[in-house]
Amino acid sequence: MRIAIYNNDIDNSNAIKQSLCALLVENNLIIDNEKPDIVITVGGDGTLLGAFKHYVDRIDDIRFVGLHTGHLGFYTDWLSSELVELVMSLKHDNGQRVTYPLLDMTVIYNTNEAKHFLALNEAAIKQPMGTLVADIFLGDKLFERFRGDGIAVATPSGSTAYNKANGGAVLHPKLSAIQMSEIASINNRVFRTLGSPLVVPEGQKIIVKPKSDNFLVMYDQSDIKDASISELRFQVAKKQVHFAAYRHVDFWQRVHRAFINDIDN
Ligand code: NAD
């Protein structure tokens, strides 16, 4: 089994990476950052998003393990105090994994050229200045004309991130669906949108045709600024992301721990 380590660039993560490398070598595990079977991220959820982008072309062949340098995150199940336990789990690995859905974003340009992007959390179309005007189609039917700051489309595992800040629902990642949420929509007697998040199942598309200029397209930590984008299509991706499930953390426990725990008792 070949293992890659992907860390953020803070001193603590670098130190943890060194200790982890030494333990892996001591236990005859192979470090291979080019073609790994397992990618261990050292940092936070943002580091895992970075690793996802880095290894996206090999996403079918990889399982991720998230090691958090602070408190546990949404994609990070291990703490830096648990290096020995983690290496023992790697040694006794038998391919166990959990799989989450991904978002497929197709960007169509004025030339009709199409480019595909995969997102682990979400994609968003935002208008930094002025109002985003966009026609939104569900399947091939025009559903609404949106006016406001923007639109986000999230995966189930991304539903606890930006989507949640937009008033979106938290979706269990066993559901193969994507969720569209509005960012500050204009709703009055003249302009009308649904005004609530909507969830679209696998096999259905959300199509956004922007009518205004100077909008920005973002996916996870990346952005695309291109005036020649004519259309964006979103659907549940055919590819999925895999995590090595050495110990099961119940999704609702994770949500509880992240959002409720501090005010318990
Ligand atoms: P960042 O450093 O700005 O961190 C954003 C926060 O989002 C961090 O606390 C991170 O732990 C958390 N986060 C990331 N993925 C999560 C998930 N799936 N569930 C719950 N929390 C999650 O940026 P970053 O670390 O590079 O992460 C990028 C992500 O930040 C984007 O994908 C987007 O979801 C999120 N974001 C959120 C808001 C918001 O809540 N208003 C705004 C912009 C971006």
CSV table of C-alpha atoms and ligand atoms in Angstrom, one decimal:
chain,number,residue,atom,x,y,z
A,1,MET,CA,0.0,0.0,0.0
A,2,ARG,CA,1.4,3.4,-1.1
A,3,ILE,CA,0.7,6.4,1.2
A,4,ALA,CA,0.9,10.1,0.4
A,5,ILE,CA,1.0,12.9,3.0
A,6,TYR,CA,-0.5,16.2,2.0
A,7,ASN,CA,-0.1,19.0,4.6
A,8,ASN,CA,-0.8,22.6,5.0
A,9,ASP,CA,2.2,24.9,5.4
A,10,ILE,CA,2.2,25.6,9.1
A,11,ASP,CA,5.0,24.6,11.4
A,12,ASN,CA,2.9,22.3,13.5
A,13,SER,CA,1.7,20.4,10.4
A,14,ASN,CA,5.2,20.1,9.1
A,15,ALA,CA,6.4,18.6,12.4
A,16,ILE,CA,3.5,16.1,12.5
A,17,LYS,CA,4.3,15.1,8.9
A,18,GLN,CA,7.9,14.4,9.9
A,19,SER,CA,6.8,12.2,12.8
A,20,LEU,CA,4.2,10.4,10.7
A,21,CYS,CA,6.8,9.7,7.9
A,22,ALA,CA,9.2,8.2,10.4
A,23,LEU,CA,6.4,6.0,11.8
A,24,LEU,CA,5.3,4.9,8.4
A,25,VAL,CA,8.9,3.9,7.4
A,26,GLU,CA,9.4,2.1,10.7
A,27,ASN,CA,6.3,0.0,9.9
A,28,ASN,CA,7.4,-0.8,6.4
A,29,LEU,CA,4.7,1.3,4.8
A,30,ILE,CA,5.6,2.9,1.4
A,31,ILE,CA,5.5,6.7,1.0
A,32,ASP,CA,4.5,7.6,-2.5
A,33,ASN,CA,3.2,11.1,-3.2
A,34,GLU,CA,2.7,10.5,-6.9
A,35,LYS,CA,0.5,7.4,-7.2
A,36,PRO,CA,-0.8,6.7,-3.7
A,37,ASP,CA,-3.6,4.4,-2.6
A,38,ILE,CA,-4.2,6.4,0.6
A,39,VAL,CA,-3.7,10.2,1.0
A,40,ILE,CA,-3.3,11.4,4.6
A,41,THR,CA,-4.0,15.1,4.9
A,42,VAL,CA,-2.4,17.0,7.9
A,43,GLY,CA,-4.2,20.2,8.6
A,44,GLY,CA,-7.9,21.0,8.6
A,45,ASP,CA,-10.9,20.6,6.3
A,46,GLY,CA,-9.3,23.2,4.0
A,47,THR,CA,-6.3,21.0,3.7
A,48,LEU,CA,-8.4,18.0,2.7
A,49,LEU,CA,-10.1,20.2,0.0
A,50,GLY,CA,-6.6,21.1,-1.2
A,51,ALA,CA,-5.6,17.4,-1.4
A,52,PHE,CA,-8.9,16.5,-3.2
A,53,LYS,CA,-8.1,19.1,-5.9
A,54,HIS,CA,-4.4,17.9,-6.1
A,55,TYR,CA,-5.4,14.2,-6.6
A,56,VAL,CA,-8.7,14.8,-8.4
A,57,ASP,CA,-7.5,13.0,-11.6
A,58,ARG,CA,-6.9,9.8,-9.5
A,59,ILE,CA,-10.0,10.2,-7.3
A,60,ASP,CA,-11.4,6.7,-8.1
A,61,ASP,CA,-8.2,5.0,-6.9
A,62,ILE,CA,-7.6,6.9,-3.7
A,63,ARG,CA,-8.9,6.8,-0.2
A,64,PHE,CA,-8.4,9.9,2.0
A,65,VAL,CA,-7.6,10.0,5.7
A,66,GLY,CA,-7.9,13.4,7.5
A,67,LEU,CA,-5.7,14.1,10.4
A,68,HIS,CA,-6.6,17.4,12.1
A,69,THR,CA,-3.9,19.6,13.7
A,70,GLY,CA,-6.6,21.3,15.8
A,71,HIS,CA,-10.0,20.0,16.7
A,72,LEU,CA,-11.8,17.4,14.6
A,73,GLY,CA,-13.3,18.6,11.4
A,74,PHE,CA,-15.9,17.4,8.9
A,75,TYR,CA,-13.4,15.5,6.8
A,76,THR,CA,-10.8,14.9,9.5
A,77,ASP,CA,-11.3,12.0,11.9
A,78,TRP,CA,-7.9,11.7,13.5
A,79,LEU,CA,-6.0,13.9,15.9
A,80,SER,CA,-2.2,14.5,15.9
A,81,SER,CA,-2.1,12.7,19.3
A,82,GLU,CA,-3.2,9.5,17.5
A,83,LEU,CA,-0.4,8.9,15.1
A,84,VAL,CA,0.5,5.4,16.4
A,85,GLU,CA,-3.2,4.3,16.3
A,86,LEU,CA,-3.5,5.6,12.7
A,87,VAL,CA,-0.4,3.8,11.5
A,88,MET,CA,-1.6,0.6,13.1
A,89,SER,CA,-4.9,1.0,11.3
A,90,LEU,CA,-3.0,1.5,8.0
A,91,LYS,CA,-1.0,-1.6,8.7
A,92,HIS,CA,-4.1,-3.7,9.2
A,93,ASP,CA,-6.0,-2.0,6.3
A,94,ASN,CA,-8.4,-4.3,4.5
A,95,GLY,CA,-9.9,-1.8,2.1
A,96,GLN,CA,-12.7,-0.5,4.3
A,97,ARG,CA,-14.1,2.8,3.0
A,98,VAL,CA,-17.0,5.2,3.1
A,99,THR,CA,-18.0,6.9,-0.1
A,100,TYR,CA,-19.6,10.3,-0.5
A,101,PRO,CA,-21.2,11.9,-3.6
A,102,LEU,CA,-19.5,14.7,-5.5
A,103,LEU,CA,-20.7,17.7,-7.6
A,104,ASP,CA,-20.1,17.7,-11.3
A,105,MET,CA,-20.0,21.2,-12.7
A,106,THR,CA,-19.9,21.6,-16.5
A,107,VAL,CA,-18.9,25.1,-17.6
A,108,ILE,CA,-20.1,25.9,-21.2
A,109,TYR,CA,-18.3,28.7,-23.0
A,110,ASN,CA,-19.7,31.0,-25.8
A,111,THR,CA,-17.7,28.8,-28.2
A,112,ASN,CA,-19.7,25.8,-27.0
A,113,GLU,CA,-16.6,24.3,-25.5
A,114,ALA,CA,-17.4,22.4,-22.3
A,115,LYS,CA,-15.2,21.8,-19.3
A,116,HIS,CA,-15.9,19.5,-16.3
A,117,PHE,CA,-15.0,20.3,-12.7
A,118,LEU,CA,-15.5,18.1,-9.6
A,119,ALA,CA,-16.3,19.7,-6.2
A,120,LEU,CA,-16.2,18.1,-2.8
A,121,ASN,CA,-18.1,20.9,-1.0
A,122,GLU,CA,-19.8,23.1,-3.5
A,123,ALA,CA,-19.8,25.5,-6.4
A,124,ALA,CA,-21.1,29.0,-6.4
A,125,ILE,CA,-21.9,31.7,-8.9
A,126,LYS,CA,-21.5,35.1,-7.3
A,127,GLN,CA,-21.7,38.7,-8.4
A,128,PRO,CA,-19.2,40.7,-6.4
A,129,MET,CA,-20.6,44.0,-7.6
A,130,GLY,CA,-24.2,44.6,-8.6
A,131,THR,CA,-26.9,42.0,-9.0
A,132,LEU,CA,-26.5,38.5,-10.4
A,133,VAL,CA,-29.3,37.9,-12.9
A,134,ALA,CA,-29.5,34.3,-14.0
A,135,ASP,CA,-32.1,32.0,-15.5
A,136,ILE,CA,-32.3,28.7,-13.6
A,137,PHE,CA,-33.6,25.6,-15.3
A,138,LEU,CA,-34.5,22.3,-13.6
A,139,GLY,CA,-34.0,19.6,-16.2
A,140,ASP,CA,-34.8,21.4,-19.5
A,141,LYS,CA,-37.6,23.6,-18.0
A,142,LEU,CA,-37.1,27.2,-17.0
A,143,PHE,CA,-37.8,27.3,-13.3
A,144,GLU,CA,-37.1,30.9,-12.3
A,145,ARG,CA,-35.2,34.0,-13.0
A,146,PHE,CA,-32.8,34.7,-10.1
A,147,ARG,CA,-31.7,38.1,-9.0
A,148,GLY,CA,-29.5,38.5,-6.0
A,149,ASP,CA,-25.9,38.0,-4.8
A,150,GLY,CA,-25.5,34.5,-6.0
A,151,ILE,CA,-26.4,30.8,-6.0
A,152,ALA,CA,-24.5,27.9,-4.4
A,153,VAL,CA,-24.9,24.2,-5.3
A,154,ALA,CA,-23.6,21.8,-2.6
A,155,THR,CA,-22.9,18.2,-2.2
A,156,PRO,CA,-24.3,16.4,0.9
A,157,SER,CA,-20.9,16.5,2.7
A,158,GLY,CA,-20.6,20.1,1.7
A,159,SER,CA,-24.1,20.9,3.0
A,160,THR,CA,-22.6,21.8,6.5
A,161,ALA,CA,-20.3,24.4,4.9
A,162,TYR,CA,-21.3,27.4,2.7
A,163,ASN,CA,-24.7,25.9,2.0
A,164,LYS,CA,-25.6,25.9,5.7
A,165,ALA,CA,-24.6,29.6,6.0
A,166,ASN,CA,-27.1,30.2,3.1
A,167,GLY,CA,-29.9,28.6,5.1
A,168,GLY,CA,-29.6,25.2,3.3
A,169,ALA,CA,-30.5,21.9,5.0
A,170,VAL,CA,-27.9,19.5,6.3
A,171,LEU,CA,-28.0,16.4,4.0
A,172,HIS,CA,-26.8,13.0,5.1
A,173,PRO,CA,-24.0,12.0,2.7
A,174,LYS,CA,-25.6,8.7,1.9
A,175,LEU,CA,-28.2,10.7,-0.1
A,176,SER,CA,-27.1,10.9,-3.7
A,177,ALA,CA,-28.3,14.5,-4.3
A,178,ILE,CA,-27.2,18.1,-4.7
A,179,GLN,CA,-28.7,21.1,-3.1
A,180,MET,CA,-29.1,24.6,-4.5
A,181,SER,CA,-29.2,27.6,-2.0
A,182,GLU,CA,-29.8,31.2,-2.7
A,183,ILE,CA,-27.4,33.9,-1.6
A,184,ALA,CA,-29.4,37.1,-0.7
A,185,SER,CA,-32.1,36.8,-3.4
A,186,ILE,CA,-34.2,39.8,-4.3
A,187,ASN,CA,-37.8,38.9,-3.6
A,188,ASN,CA,-40.6,41.5,-3.9
A,189,ARG,CA,-43.7,42.2,-6.0
A,190,VAL,CA,-41.6,42.5,-9.1
A,191,PHE,CA,-39.0,39.8,-8.7
A,192,ARG,CA,-39.7,36.3,-7.5
A,193,THR,CA,-37.6,33.2,-6.7
A,194,LEU,CA,-38.6,30.1,-4.8
A,195,GLY,CA,-36.8,31.6,-1.8
A,196,SER,CA,-35.8,28.3,-0.2
A,197,PRO,CA,-33.1,25.7,-0.8
A,198,LEU,CA,-34.0,22.9,-3.1
A,199,VAL,CA,-32.6,19.3,-3.4
A,200,VAL,CA,-32.2,17.6,-6.7
A,201,PRO,CA,-31.7,13.9,-7.0
A,202,GLU,CA,-29.0,12.0,-9.0
A,203,GLY,CA,-29.8,12.1,-12.7
A,204,GLN,CA,-31.3,15.6,-12.7
A,205,LYS,CA,-29.6,18.8,-13.8
A,206,ILE,CA,-29.6,22.3,-12.4
A,207,ILE,CA,-28.7,24.6,-15.3
A,208,VAL,CA,-27.8,28.2,-14.7
A,209,LYS,CA,-27.6,30.7,-17.5
A,210,PRO,CA,-26.2,34.0,-16.2
A,211,LYS,CA,-27.6,37.2,-17.8
A,212,SER,CA,-25.4,39.7,-16.0
A,213,ASP,CA,-21.7,40.3,-16.5
A,214,ASN,CA,-18.7,40.1,-14.1
A,215,PHE,CA,-19.9,37.1,-12.2
A,216,LEU,CA,-17.5,34.8,-10.5
A,217,VAL,CA,-17.6,31.0,-10.5
A,218,MET,CA,-16.2,29.2,-7.5
A,219,TYR,CA,-15.8,25.6,-6.6
A,220,ASP,CA,-14.4,24.5,-3.2
A,221,GLN,CA,-11.2,26.7,-2.9
A,222,SER,CA,-10.9,27.6,-6.5
A,223,ASP,CA,-12.4,30.2,-8.8
A,224,ILE,CA,-12.9,30.8,-12.5
A,225,LYS,CA,-13.3,34.3,-13.8
A,226,ASP,CA,-14.2,34.2,-17.5
A,227,ALA,CA,-16.5,36.6,-19.3
A,228,SER,CA,-17.2,34.0,-22.0
A,229,ILE,CA,-19.1,31.5,-19.7
A,230,SER,CA,-22.6,31.1,-21.1
A,231,GLU,CA,-24.0,28.3,-19.0
A,232,LEU,CA,-23.3,26.2,-15.9
A,233,ARG,CA,-24.7,22.7,-15.4
A,234,PHE,CA,-24.7,20.9,-12.1
A,235,GLN,CA,-25.5,17.3,-11.3
A,236,VAL,CA,-24.4,14.5,-9.0
A,237,ALA,CA,-21.1,13.3,-10.4
A,238,LYS,CA,-20.5,9.8,-11.7
A,239,LYS,CA,-17.3,9.8,-9.7
A,240,GLN,CA,-17.3,9.6,-5.9
A,241,VAL,CA,-14.8,10.4,-3.1
A,242,HIS,CA,-13.7,7.6,-0.8
A,243,PHE,CA,-12.4,7.8,2.8
A,244,ALA,CA,-10.6,5.0,4.6
A,245,ALA,CA,-13.1,4.1,7.3
A,246,TYR,CA,-10.9,2.7,10.1
A,247,ARG,CA,-13.4,3.8,12.7
A,248,HIS,CA,-16.9,4.9,12.0
A,249,VAL,CA,-17.9,8.4,13.1
A,250,ASP,CA,-21.7,8.7,12.8
A,251,PHE,CA,-22.6,11.7,10.5
A,252,TRP,CA,-25.1,13.2,13.0
A,253,GLN,CA,-22.6,12.9,15.8
A,254,ARG,CA,-20.2,14.8,13.7
A,255,VAL,CA,-22.8,17.5,13.0
A,256,HIS,CA,-23.7,17.6,16.7
A,257,ARG,CA,-20.0,17.9,17.7
A,258,ALA,CA,-19.4,20.7,15.3
A,259,PHE,CA,-22.5,22.8,15.8
A,260,ILE,CA,-24.2,21.9,19.1
A,261,ASN,CA,-21.6,20.5,21.5
A,262,ASP,CA,-20.3,23.7,23.0
A,263,ILE,CA,-23.6,24.6,24.4
A,264,ASP,CA,-24.5,21.1,25.8
A,265,ASN,CA,-25.3,20.4,29.4
B,1,NAD,P1,-11.7,28.8,5.2
B,1,NAD,O1,-10.3,28.8,5.7
B,1,NAD,O2,-12.3,30.2,4.9
B,1,NAD,O3,-12.7,27.9,6.1
B,1,NAD,C1,-14.0,27.9,6.1
B,1,NAD,C2,-14.5,27.0,7.2
B,1,NAD,O4,-15.4,26.0,6.6
B,1,NAD,C3,-13.5,26.3,8.1
B,1,NAD,O5,-13.9,26.4,9.4
B,1,NAD,C4,-13.6,24.8,7.6
B,1,NAD,O6,-13.3,23.9,8.6
B,1,NAD,C5,-15.1,24.8,7.3
B,1,NAD,N1,-15.5,23.7,6.4
B,1,NAD,C6,-14.9,23.3,5.2
B,1,NAD,N2,-15.6,22.3,4.7
B,1,NAD,C7,-16.6,22.0,5.5
B,1,NAD,C8,-17.7,21.1,5.5
B,1,NAD,N3,-17.8,20.2,4.5
B,1,NAD,N4,-18.5,21.1,6.6
B,1,NAD,C9,-18.4,22.0,7.6
B,1,NAD,N5,-17.4,22.9,7.6
B,1,NAD,C10,-16.6,22.9,6.6
B,1,NAD,O7,-11.8,28.1,3.8
B,1,NAD,P2,-11.3,26.6,3.5
B,1,NAD,O8,-10.8,25.9,4.8
B,1,NAD,O9,-10.4,26.7,2.4
B,1,NAD,O10,-12.7,26.0,3.1
B,1,NAD,C11,-13.3,26.3,1.9
B,1,NAD,C12,-14.8,26.2,2.2
B,1,NAD,O11,-15.2,27.3,3.0
B,1,NAD,C13,-15.7,26.3,1.0
B,1,NAD,O12,-15.8,25.1,0.3
B,1,NAD,C14,-17.0,26.8,1.6
B,1,NAD,O13,-17.8,25.7,1.9
B,1,NAD,C15,-16.6,27.4,2.9
B,1,NAD,N6,-17.0,28.8,2.9
B,1,NAD,C16,-18.0,29.1,3.8
B,1,NAD,C17,-18.5,30.3,3.9
B,1,NAD,C18,-19.6,30.6,4.9
B,1,NAD,O14,-19.9,29.7,5.7
B,1,NAD,N7,-20.2,31.8,4.8
B,1,NAD,C19,-18.1,31.3,3.0
B,1,NAD,C20,-17.1,31.0,2.0
B,1,NAD,C21,-16.6,29.7,2.0
